[in-house]
Short mmCIF file of C-alpha atoms in Angstrom, two decimals:
data_model
loop_
_atom_site.label_atom_id
_atom_site.label_comp_id
_atom_site.label_asym_id
_atom_site.label_seq_id
_atom_site.Cartn_x
_atom_site.Cartn_y
_atom_site.Cartn_z
CA MET A 12 -22.22 -33.12 -39.10
CA GLY A 13 -23.44 -30.10 -36.98
CA GLN A 14 -27.41 -31.26 -37.93
CA GLN A 15 -26.80 -34.29 -36.76
CA ARG A 16 -25.07 -33.06 -33.29
CA GLY A 17 -28.28 -30.64 -33.25
CA ASP A 18 -30.60 -33.17 -33.77
CA ARG A 19 -29.26 -35.31 -31.30
CA SER A 20 -29.07 -32.55 -28.32
CA PHE A 21 -33.06 -31.50 -29.34
CA TRP A 22 -33.95 -35.53 -28.64
CA ILE A 23 -32.02 -35.43 -25.46
CA GLU A 24 -33.49 -32.49 -24.36
CA ALA A 25 -36.90 -33.70 -25.19
CA ALA A 26 -36.27 -36.71 -23.42
CA SER A 27 -35.18 -35.27 -20.02
CA LEU A 28 -38.70 -34.65 -18.28
CA PRO A 29 -40.45 -38.19 -19.95
CA LEU A 30 -37.37 -39.72 -18.06
CA LEU A 31 -37.97 -37.72 -14.95
CA LEU A 32 -41.84 -39.32 -14.97
CA LEU A 33 -40.38 -42.74 -15.55
CA VAL A 34 -38.09 -42.45 -12.36
CA TRP A 35 -40.59 -41.18 -10.15
CA GLN A 36 -42.99 -44.07 -11.41
CA ALA A 37 -40.53 -46.70 -11.00
CA CYS A 38 -40.00 -45.43 -7.33
CA ALA A 39 -43.43 -44.87 -6.67
CA MET A 40 -43.81 -48.56 -7.59
CA MET A 41 -40.96 -49.51 -5.17
CA VAL A 42 -42.30 -47.58 -2.25
CA ALA A 43 -45.99 -48.46 -2.77
CA HIS A 44 -47.26 -46.03 -0.15
CA ARG A 45 -50.31 -43.88 -0.19
CA LEU A 46 -47.82 -40.77 0.52
CA PHE A 47 -45.69 -41.54 -2.46
CA PRO A 48 -48.31 -41.56 -5.25
CA ALA A 49 -47.23 -42.45 -8.67
CA PRO A 50 -47.61 -39.74 -11.59
CA ILE A 51 -50.39 -41.34 -13.23
CA ALA A 52 -52.80 -40.73 -9.63
CA VAL A 53 -51.19 -37.38 -9.65
CA PHE A 54 -52.41 -36.37 -12.95
CA GLN A 55 -55.58 -38.08 -12.69
CA GLU A 56 -56.21 -35.99 -9.51
CA LEU A 57 -54.95 -33.25 -11.50
CA TRP A 58 -57.72 -33.72 -13.81
CA PHE A 59 -60.22 -33.85 -11.27
CA LEU A 60 -59.17 -30.51 -9.71
CA ALA A 61 -59.42 -28.67 -12.71
CA THR A 62 -62.58 -30.21 -13.95
CA GLU A 63 -64.42 -30.38 -10.51
CA ARG A 64 -62.75 -28.47 -8.04
CA TYR A 65 -60.96 -24.54 -7.64
CA LEU A 66 -57.79 -24.98 -9.34
CA PHE A 67 -57.66 -22.52 -11.92
CA ALA A 68 -59.55 -20.27 -9.55
CA ASP A 69 -56.70 -20.87 -7.23
CA LEU A 70 -53.98 -20.71 -9.86
CA GLY A 71 -55.61 -17.19 -10.97
CA GLU A 72 -55.64 -16.05 -7.44
CA THR A 73 -52.06 -16.57 -6.75
CA LEU A 74 -50.75 -15.31 -10.16
CA ARG A 75 -52.65 -11.95 -9.73
CA ARG A 76 -51.08 -11.69 -6.55
CA ALA A 77 -47.54 -12.78 -8.14
CA ALA A 78 -48.14 -10.44 -10.71
CA ILE A 79 -49.07 -7.33 -8.62
CA ALA A 80 -45.92 -7.89 -6.14
CA PHE A 81 -43.78 -8.52 -9.43
CA VAL A 82 -44.57 -5.26 -10.72
CA ALA A 83 -44.66 -3.24 -7.72
CA ALA A 84 -41.45 -4.64 -6.40
CA MET A 85 -39.89 -3.89 -10.15
CA THR A 86 -41.03 -0.54 -10.05
CA ILE A 87 -39.84 0.37 -6.66
CA GLY A 88 -36.43 -1.87 -7.02
CA VAL A 89 -35.33 0.03 -10.22
CA ALA A 90 -36.15 3.42 -9.11
CA ILE A 91 -34.02 2.58 -5.97
CA GLY A 92 -31.14 0.67 -7.86
CA GLY A 93 -31.26 3.74 -10.13
CA ALA A 94 -30.56 6.37 -7.80
CA LEU A 95 -28.06 4.09 -5.59
CA GLY A 96 -26.07 3.35 -8.94
CA ARG A 97 -26.11 7.13 -10.11
CA PHE A 98 -25.17 8.99 -6.88
CA ARG A 99 -22.63 7.66 -4.44
CA ALA A 100 -23.43 9.19 -1.40
CA LEU A 101 -26.77 7.64 -1.51
CA ASP A 102 -25.38 4.46 -2.00
CA ARG A 103 -23.40 4.89 1.26
CA LEU A 104 -26.06 5.76 3.29
CA PHE A 105 -28.67 3.04 2.32
CA ALA A 106 -26.16 0.10 1.25
CA SER A 107 -26.74 -1.36 4.74
CA TRP A 108 -30.39 -0.73 4.71
CA ILE A 109 -30.40 -3.09 1.44
CA LEU A 110 -28.04 -5.54 3.21
CA ILE A 111 -30.45 -5.83 5.69
CA GLY A 112 -33.22 -6.18 3.28
CA LEU A 113 -31.41 -8.88 1.38
CA ASN A 114 -30.88 -10.91 4.45
CA ILE A 115 -33.83 -10.51 6.69
CA PRO A 116 -35.63 -13.78 6.51
CA ALA A 117 -38.91 -13.72 4.03
CA ILE A 118 -41.00 -15.37 6.86
CA VAL A 119 -40.18 -12.73 9.13
CA VAL A 120 -41.56 -9.86 7.09
CA ALA A 121 -44.74 -11.86 6.03
CA ILE A 122 -45.23 -12.25 10.08
CA ALA A 123 -44.60 -8.65 10.45
CA CYS A 124 -46.81 -7.52 7.60
CA TYR A 125 -49.77 -9.87 8.85
CA ILE A 126 -49.23 -8.87 12.61
CA TRP A 127 -49.37 -5.27 11.88
CA LEU A 128 -51.71 -5.06 8.90
CA GLY A 129 -53.89 -8.35 9.48
CA LEU A 130 -54.35 -11.21 7.28
CA SER A 131 -55.46 -9.08 4.40
CA GLU A 132 -54.29 -9.24 0.43
CA PHE A 133 -52.53 -6.03 1.12
CA ALA A 134 -50.23 -7.32 3.95
CA LEU A 135 -49.55 -10.43 1.70
CA ILE A 136 -48.45 -8.45 -1.42
CA LEU A 137 -46.79 -5.81 0.65
CA ALA A 138 -44.68 -8.63 2.23
CA VAL A 139 -43.70 -10.34 -1.01
CA THR A 140 -42.97 -6.57 -2.57
CA ILE A 141 -40.87 -6.02 0.66
CA ASN A 142 -38.60 -9.21 -0.01
CA LYS A 143 -38.09 -9.09 -3.61
CA THR A 144 -37.44 -5.08 -4.11
CA PRO A 145 -34.01 -5.44 -2.42
CA LEU A 146 -32.79 -7.89 -4.88
CA VAL A 147 -34.15 -5.66 -7.99
CA ALA A 148 -32.25 -2.73 -6.50
CA VAL A 149 -28.72 -4.53 -6.35
CA THR A 150 -28.89 -5.77 -9.56
CA MET A 151 -30.00 -2.24 -11.04
CA ARG A 152 -27.23 -0.65 -9.18
CA GLU A 153 -24.92 -2.80 -10.46
CA GLY A 154 -26.67 -2.19 -14.06
CA VAL A 155 -26.28 1.66 -13.56
CA ARG A 156 -22.62 1.35 -12.41
CA ALA A 157 -21.82 -0.61 -15.18
CA LEU A 158 -23.22 2.18 -17.64
CA ASP A 159 -20.57 2.58 -20.25
CA THR A 160 -18.98 6.28 -20.01
CA GLY A 161 -17.86 6.00 -23.78
CA PHE A 162 -21.67 6.26 -24.54
CA SER A 163 -22.16 9.10 -22.52
CA GLU A 164 -19.63 11.10 -23.88
CA LEU A 165 -20.97 10.20 -27.33
CA ALA A 166 -24.05 11.84 -26.34
CA ARG A 167 -22.41 14.76 -24.78
CA ALA A 168 -20.25 15.34 -28.10
CA TYR A 169 -23.53 15.08 -30.18
CA ARG A 170 -25.76 16.98 -27.74
CA VAL A 171 -28.22 14.21 -27.56
CA SER A 172 -31.12 15.21 -25.48
CA PHE A 173 -31.87 13.84 -21.81
CA TRP A 174 -35.09 11.78 -23.15
CA ARG A 175 -33.47 10.76 -26.20
CA ARG A 176 -30.19 9.53 -24.09
CA LEU A 177 -32.30 7.67 -22.04
CA ARG A 178 -34.41 5.74 -24.46
CA LEU A 179 -31.41 5.08 -26.82
CA ILE A 180 -28.52 4.68 -24.85
CA VAL A 181 -29.19 4.21 -21.45
CA VAL A 182 -32.07 1.89 -21.07
CA PRO A 183 -30.91 -0.35 -23.71
CA GLN A 184 -27.73 -1.00 -21.71
CA LEU A 185 -29.85 -1.38 -18.54
CA MET A 186 -32.15 -4.11 -20.11
CA PRO A 187 -29.97 -7.14 -19.74
CA PHE A 188 -29.88 -6.25 -15.68
CA VAL A 189 -33.48 -5.63 -15.76
CA LEU A 190 -34.38 -9.08 -17.13
CA THR A 191 -31.63 -10.72 -15.01
CA ALA A 192 -33.78 -8.70 -12.05
CA ALA A 193 -37.15 -9.87 -13.68
CA ARG A 194 -35.81 -13.51 -13.89
CA THR A 195 -34.46 -13.86 -10.50
CA GLY A 196 -37.42 -11.74 -9.07
CA LEU A 197 -40.07 -14.18 -10.70
CA SER A 198 -38.19 -17.27 -9.46
CA LEU A 199 -38.47 -15.90 -5.82
CA ILE A 200 -42.12 -14.44 -6.01
CA TRP A 201 -43.37 -17.65 -7.07
CA LYS A 202 -41.94 -19.53 -4.03
CA ILE A 203 -42.85 -16.78 -1.51
CA VAL A 204 -46.25 -16.19 -2.40
CA LEU A 205 -47.35 -19.83 -1.90
CA VAL A 206 -45.31 -19.43 1.40
CA PHE A 207 -47.13 -16.48 2.45
CA GLU A 208 -50.55 -17.97 1.42
CA VAL A 209 -49.82 -21.01 3.51
CA LEU A 210 -49.37 -18.63 6.34
CA GLY A 211 -52.47 -16.09 5.95
CA SER A 212 -54.93 -15.98 3.01
CA ASP A 213 -57.83 -17.78 2.01
CA GLY A 214 -57.75 -18.68 -1.10
CA GLY A 215 -54.90 -19.31 -3.90
CA VAL A 216 -52.26 -22.47 -4.70
CA GLY A 217 -50.52 -21.98 -1.35
CA PHE A 218 -53.65 -21.86 0.67
CA ARG A 219 -54.97 -24.87 -0.74
CA ILE A 220 -51.40 -26.73 -0.56
CA GLY A 221 -51.59 -25.90 3.58
CA VAL A 222 -55.19 -27.43 3.35
CA TYR A 223 -54.01 -30.78 1.75
CA PHE A 224 -50.83 -30.68 4.29
CA GLN A 225 -53.34 -30.57 7.17
CA ASN A 226 -55.28 -33.87 5.71
CA PHE A 227 -51.97 -35.45 4.69
CA ASP A 228 -53.11 -35.34 0.81
CA ILE A 229 -49.58 -35.35 -1.02
CA THR A 230 -51.68 -36.58 -4.12
CA GLY A 231 -53.45 -33.32 -4.08
CA ILE A 232 -50.35 -31.10 -2.99
CA LEU A 233 -48.12 -32.39 -5.89
CA ALA A 234 -51.34 -32.00 -8.33
CA TYR A 235 -51.16 -28.36 -7.52
CA THR A 236 -47.38 -28.03 -7.57
CA LEU A 237 -47.72 -29.66 -11.02
CA SER A 238 -50.03 -27.27 -12.00
CA PHE A 239 -48.24 -24.52 -10.66
CA MET A 240 -44.98 -25.74 -12.34
CA ALA A 241 -46.53 -26.02 -15.76
CA VAL A 242 -47.55 -22.14 -15.39
CA VAL A 243 -43.99 -21.09 -14.64
CA ILE A 244 -42.52 -23.21 -17.25
CA ALA A 245 -45.37 -21.86 -19.76
CA PHE A 246 -44.51 -18.35 -18.54
CA GLU A 247 -40.42 -18.77 -19.18
CA TYR A 248 -40.81 -20.20 -22.49
CA LEU A 249 -43.82 -18.19 -23.73
CA VAL A 250 -42.93 -14.84 -22.16
CA MET A 251 -39.51 -14.56 -20.86
CA ARG A 252 -37.49 -16.29 -23.38
CA PRO A 253 -38.99 -14.38 -26.63
CA LEU A 254 -38.93 -11.10 -24.58
CA GLU A 255 -35.21 -11.89 -23.85
CA GLN A 256 -34.79 -12.91 -27.78
CA ARG A 257 -36.53 -9.82 -28.51
CA ILE A 258 -34.80 -7.11 -26.43
CA LEU A 259 -30.88 -8.67 -26.40
CA GLY A 260 -31.05 -10.28 -29.65
CA TRP A 261 -28.58 -7.91 -30.77
CA ARG A 262 -25.69 -9.44 -28.19
CA GLN A 263 -25.84 -12.60 -30.53
CA VAL A 264 -24.71 -11.17 -33.63
CA MET B 2 -12.56 36.28 -32.65
CA ALA B 3 -11.11 37.34 -35.40
CA SER B 4 -13.13 36.62 -39.05
CA GLY B 5 -12.38 33.04 -40.38
CA VAL B 6 -11.17 31.53 -37.22
CA ALA B 7 -13.03 28.51 -36.63
CA VAL B 8 -11.67 27.32 -33.35
CA SER B 9 -9.91 29.55 -30.68
CA ILE B 10 -8.34 27.92 -28.07
CA ASP B 11 -6.79 29.67 -24.90
CA ILE B 12 -5.90 27.43 -22.09
CA ARG B 13 -4.53 28.97 -19.07
CA ALA B 14 -4.14 25.75 -17.30
CA LYS B 15 -5.58 22.26 -17.43
CA ARG B 16 -5.01 19.76 -14.91
CA PHE B 17 -4.63 15.71 -15.28
CA ASP B 18 -7.60 14.13 -14.08
CA GLY B 19 -7.12 12.41 -10.81
CA ALA B 20 -3.40 13.07 -10.60
CA THR B 21 -1.22 15.88 -10.20
CA GLY B 22 0.69 18.56 -12.49
CA LEU B 23 -0.67 20.20 -15.54
CA LEU B 24 -1.43 18.80 -19.03
CA PHE B 25 -1.94 22.18 -20.38
CA GLU B 26 -0.52 25.63 -19.40
CA GLY B 27 -0.71 28.69 -21.28
CA LEU B 28 -1.70 26.92 -24.73
CA ARG B 29 -2.75 29.33 -27.42
CA LEU B 30 -3.71 28.09 -30.74
CA ASP B 31 -6.35 29.26 -33.76
CA VAL B 32 -7.91 27.04 -36.19
CA ALA B 33 -8.95 28.81 -39.58
CA GLU B 34 -12.29 27.87 -41.39
CA GLY B 35 -12.25 25.15 -43.57
CA GLU B 36 -8.64 24.26 -42.49
CA VAL B 37 -7.56 20.72 -41.93
CA LEU B 38 -5.29 21.01 -38.78
CA ALA B 39 -3.38 17.82 -37.51
CA LEU B 40 -2.24 17.40 -33.84
CA VAL B 41 0.82 14.89 -33.56
CA GLY B 42 2.72 13.79 -30.57
CA PRO B 43 3.77 10.98 -28.07
CA SER B 44 0.82 9.16 -26.05
CA GLY B 45 0.02 10.80 -22.84
CA VAL B 46 0.92 14.47 -24.40
CA GLY B 47 -2.96 15.61 -24.07
CA LYS B 48 -3.97 15.34 -28.11
CA SER B 49 -7.29 13.70 -27.33
CA THR B 50 -7.81 15.61 -24.24
CA LEU B 51 -7.55 18.57 -26.03
CA LEU B 52 -9.83 17.29 -28.74
CA ARG B 53 -12.46 16.32 -26.17
CA MET B 54 -12.25 20.18 -24.57
CA ILE B 55 -12.91 21.50 -27.84
CA ALA B 56 -16.01 19.22 -28.17
CA GLY B 57 -17.37 20.44 -25.30
CA ILE B 58 -17.16 17.07 -23.50
CA ASP B 59 -14.39 18.26 -20.90
CA THR B 60 -14.99 21.47 -19.16
CA THR B 61 -12.49 20.89 -16.51
CA PHE B 62 -10.11 23.65 -16.97
CA ASP B 63 -9.42 27.28 -16.59
CA GLY B 64 -9.37 29.11 -20.23
CA VAL B 65 -11.50 29.78 -23.07
CA ILE B 66 -12.26 27.59 -25.78
CA SER B 67 -14.52 29.22 -28.55
CA VAL B 68 -15.99 27.19 -31.51
CA PHE B 69 -17.30 29.62 -34.52
CA GLY B 70 -17.63 32.23 -31.69
CA LYS B 71 -19.60 30.20 -29.01
CA PRO B 72 -17.85 28.45 -25.90
CA ALA B 73 -17.32 25.02 -26.87
CA SER B 74 -20.29 23.52 -24.51
CA GLU B 75 -22.84 25.83 -25.96
CA GLY B 76 -22.60 25.64 -29.73
CA GLY B 77 -24.04 22.85 -32.14
CA PRO B 78 -22.81 19.65 -32.07
CA PRO B 79 -19.50 19.03 -33.73
CA GLY B 80 -18.87 15.89 -35.67
CA PHE B 81 -16.64 13.52 -33.50
CA VAL B 82 -15.13 10.30 -34.42
CA PHE B 83 -13.55 8.15 -31.79
CA GLN B 84 -10.81 6.06 -31.31
CA ASP B 85 -12.90 3.16 -31.37
CA PRO B 86 -16.12 3.70 -33.61
CA ARG B 87 -18.24 3.75 -30.32
CA LEU B 88 -21.25 2.53 -32.07
CA LEU B 89 -24.65 1.15 -30.25
CA PRO B 90 -24.16 -2.34 -30.42
CA TRP B 91 -28.14 -2.59 -30.15
CA LEU B 92 -28.94 -0.17 -33.07
CA SER B 93 -28.47 -1.17 -36.73
CA ALA B 94 -26.02 1.35 -39.02
CA VAL B 95 -28.47 3.71 -39.96
CA ALA B 96 -30.31 3.78 -36.55
CA ASN B 97 -27.13 4.63 -35.05
CA ILE B 98 -26.86 7.52 -37.29
CA ARG B 99 -29.99 8.98 -36.56
CA ALA B 100 -29.54 8.37 -32.80
CA VAL B 101 -27.24 11.20 -32.72
CA SER B 102 -28.95 13.41 -35.31
CA PRO B 103 -32.56 12.95 -35.17
CA ALA B 104 -32.99 15.67 -37.77
CA THR B 105 -31.50 13.24 -40.23
CA THR B 106 -34.25 11.52 -42.17
CA MET B 107 -33.75 7.98 -43.07
CA ASP B 108 -32.99 8.61 -46.73
CA GLU B 109 -30.37 11.05 -45.58
CA ALA B 110 -28.68 8.48 -43.77
CA VAL B 111 -28.89 5.67 -46.24
CA ALA B 112 -27.33 8.46 -48.55
CA LEU B 113 -24.44 8.76 -45.99
CA LEU B 114 -23.74 5.10 -45.60
CA SER B 115 -23.71 5.00 -49.55
CA GLU B 116 -21.35 7.95 -49.55
CA MET B 117 -18.89 5.49 -47.42
CA GLY B 118 -19.53 2.45 -49.09
CA LEU B 119 -21.59 0.91 -47.11
CA SER B 120 -24.90 0.54 -49.49
CA GLY B 121 -26.82 -2.82 -48.35
CA PHE B 122 -25.45 -2.54 -45.02
CA GLU B 123 -28.37 -0.09 -43.67
CA ALA B 124 -30.05 -2.53 -41.53
CA ALA B 125 -26.64 -4.38 -40.11
CA LEU B 126 -25.85 -4.39 -36.44
CA PRO B 127 -22.53 -3.25 -35.23
CA GLY B 128 -21.01 -6.72 -34.36
CA SER B 129 -22.18 -8.03 -37.70
CA LEU B 130 -19.79 -5.53 -39.65
CA SER B 131 -15.70 -5.62 -39.97
CA GLY B 132 -13.72 -3.00 -38.18
CA GLY B 133 -13.14 -0.62 -40.98
CA MET B 134 -16.97 -0.49 -41.97
CA GLN B 135 -17.89 0.23 -38.22
CA ARG B 136 -15.27 3.15 -38.99
CA ARG B 137 -16.98 4.34 -41.72
CA VAL B 138 -20.25 4.19 -40.07
CA ALA B 139 -18.92 6.19 -37.44
CA LEU B 140 -17.79 8.81 -40.10
CA ALA B 141 -20.83 8.81 -41.64
CA ARG B 142 -22.55 9.11 -37.92
CA ALA B 143 -20.50 12.07 -37.68
CA LEU B 144 -21.22 13.76 -40.97
CA ALA B 145 -25.02 13.71 -40.46
CA VAL B 146 -24.88 16.44 -37.76
CA GLU B 147 -23.62 18.78 -40.81
CA PRO B 148 -20.70 19.49 -38.80
CA ARG B 149 -18.87 22.76 -39.76
CA LEU B 150 -16.22 21.09 -37.41
CA LEU B 151 -15.10 17.65 -37.33
CA LEU B 152 -13.10 15.91 -34.61
CA LEU B 153 -11.31 12.77 -35.60
CA ASP B 154 -9.50 11.29 -32.51
CA GLU B 155 -6.79 8.68 -33.86
CA PRO B 156 -9.57 7.27 -36.54
CA PHE B 157 -6.89 5.00 -37.78
CA VAL B 158 -5.56 3.32 -34.66
CA SER B 159 -5.48 -0.38 -34.60
CA ILE B 160 -6.28 -1.47 -38.22
CA ASP B 161 -4.43 -2.43 -41.22
CA ARG B 162 -2.49 -0.17 -43.46
CA LYS B 163 -5.02 -0.97 -46.27
CA LEU B 164 -7.54 -0.11 -44.40
CA VAL B 165 -5.76 3.13 -43.07
CA ARG B 166 -5.31 4.19 -46.79
CA GLU B 167 -8.81 3.58 -47.49
CA LEU B 168 -10.11 6.13 -44.80
CA HIS B 169 -7.38 8.37 -45.87
CA ASP B 170 -9.39 8.50 -49.18
CA VAL B 171 -12.79 8.78 -47.44
CA ILE B 172 -11.65 11.65 -45.39
CA SER B 173 -9.76 13.31 -48.32
CA ARG B 174 -12.92 13.46 -50.13
CA ILE B 175 -15.11 15.01 -47.06
CA ALA B 176 -12.03 17.64 -46.80
CA GLU B 177 -12.30 18.98 -50.40
CA LYS B 178 -16.28 17.91 -50.77
CA ARG B 179 -17.74 19.26 -47.54
CA ARG B 180 -14.73 21.51 -46.60
CA PRO B 181 -15.65 21.13 -42.69
CA THR B 182 -12.84 22.72 -40.53
CA MET B 183 -11.22 19.48 -39.05
CA ILE B 184 -9.16 18.42 -36.33
CA LEU B 185 -7.40 15.28 -36.78
CA VAL B 186 -5.14 14.10 -33.56
CA SER B 187 -3.02 11.18 -34.52
CA HIS B 188 0.08 9.40 -32.66
CA ASP B 189 1.24 8.50 -36.65
CA PRO B 190 2.90 11.45 -38.25
CA GLU B 191 2.05 9.74 -41.95
CA ASP B 192 -1.64 10.47 -40.94
CA ALA B 193 -1.10 14.14 -40.55
CA ALA B 194 1.42 14.30 -43.77
CA ARG B 195 -1.19 12.92 -45.72
CA LEU B 196 -4.35 14.66 -44.66
CA ALA B 197 -3.41 17.82 -42.81
CA ASP B 198 -3.25 21.44 -44.01
CA ARG B 199 -1.39 22.27 -41.11
CA VAL B 200 0.42 19.88 -38.78
CA ILE B 201 1.14 20.63 -34.92
CA LEU B 202 3.32 18.79 -32.84
CA LEU B 203 2.75 18.78 -29.25
CA GLN B 204 5.32 17.57 -26.93
CA GLY B 205 6.45 18.16 -22.88
CA ARG B 206 4.51 18.19 -19.76
CA PRO B 207 2.71 20.62 -19.60
CA ALA B 208 2.14 20.27 -23.56
CA ARG B 209 3.42 23.36 -25.94
CA ILE B 210 3.69 23.39 -29.32
CA ASP B 211 6.95 22.16 -30.44
CA SER B 212 6.50 22.61 -34.11
CA GLU B 213 3.96 23.87 -36.58
CA THR B 214 4.21 22.77 -40.41
CA TYR B 215 2.23 24.01 -43.00
CA LEU B 216 1.44 21.27 -46.05
CA ASP B 217 0.78 23.37 -49.09
CA THR B 218 0.47 20.90 -52.01
CA PRO B 219 -2.92 19.51 -52.60
CA ARG B 220 -3.60 16.08 -51.03
CA ASP B 221 -4.11 14.02 -53.80
CA VAL B 222 -0.82 14.81 -55.76
CA ARG B 223 1.32 14.83 -52.37
CA ASP B 224 4.61 13.15 -53.37
CA PRO B 225 5.07 10.34 -51.31
CA ALA B 226 9.12 10.98 -51.08
CA LYS B 227 8.05 14.12 -49.66
CA ILE B 228 5.84 12.88 -46.99
CA LEU B 229 8.04 10.53 -45.59
CA ASP B 230 10.67 13.71 -45.21
CA ILE B 231 7.76 15.18 -43.39
CA VAL B 232 6.96 12.30 -41.21
CA ALA B 233 10.86 12.20 -40.36
CA GLN B 234 10.70 15.79 -39.35
CA LEU B 235 7.41 15.15 -37.12
CA GLY B 236 8.90 11.96 -35.41
CA PRO B 237 7.57 12.13 -31.89
CA LYS B 238 9.99 12.66 -29.25
CA PRO B 239 9.59 11.21 -25.74
CA VAL B 240 7.60 13.41 -23.75
CA SER B 241 9.58 15.34 -21.47
CA GLY B 242 9.51 16.54 -17.73
CA GLY B 243 6.50 15.47 -15.23
#
């Protein structure tokens, strides 16, 4: 009975994307306009861009920028969030800075960085990092605040050394928060890197989508979007979920 | 410190955390090496706090607590069994033992689990163990540091009587075989009557020693009827004052 239900759930989930393609195809056939291409046309364009044009180079460039910004934002955000969670006075002092950081429009940060630093790679990555860091810091601050005082007592009673305490007691408690910050951060970074590339860069998925936009080439835009989504989904299934399972598998016991 | 004294307590004043009033004032108590001392008394009287002070976890008091001649927070670690098993849920049973005692080898940790009747559960995560098994892992962890002082904070709370009896046997074996100095905190005088060499009843606010009872009969031949008598004598009374 349970097995049958599991099989059915699997097939329902597996049918989800093909169903979306069917709906898209049906809509394209009804609209029948060059600005609403059918999925087949988009996949053909995708193949052409991959084999004859710059799709992989653009994807590589965007992913490289996203990766650098992600690592920088996670590193800085974890450090700031840890300090804010640990020291109440620091949190009081900088809470409003974090609030501003969380709410300042991403586009404003990007434009300011481009104006101050020029249309450079550094400015783009810095802008993405500035946008992402407050979100990581807030998540980590909550993680540090949620540390179990019982485990701290345990460590004190048994005179566990600082580094051992950090490695075996503190970090494992923070990992769910780190993974949450990573997941939400990635979804944010994927999006804003593209926007900032449209604003000012000479390559990458965002830059190419900007060019296609100027030419009203919706097929190219959708082809690039699909390829980027494929990368994001692959990253989710091949990296994030196995990582989560490995690190947080104990929570299922 | 007098010869043969494992724990010497001289608390001039200990305030409540985050509240007004004194929890302890002028409390003096010595625990002999190898003795099993039970602290009983009503909830809130300060038994667990006293244990945390002896363990060196709580140092916010005026006075001195020495453990084997050193200030409580400076000596080697005691074995400490908390009210809840307090196992790290992301580590296996054997890793939980070694987490607090890096000098313990894998073989030694496995042997400790075996001593607690947990052979075959070395790799089990705490979440997959029953409450009783988790408490036995916590006991094994406490023994891993080869403690001269073993502190037990309400180790039988919220578990059924059958399991309590099992744990009584385990602790009795530890007391006979390893002979650490043990301080057991319990709200249930029966635990104290079964396990302790001496039972101290704490009462009032600030808490004072209300009565002191020596139990000379070996644990394994204690008469259940006599235990019940002692339990009746020790029955906690409501906390008076503040």
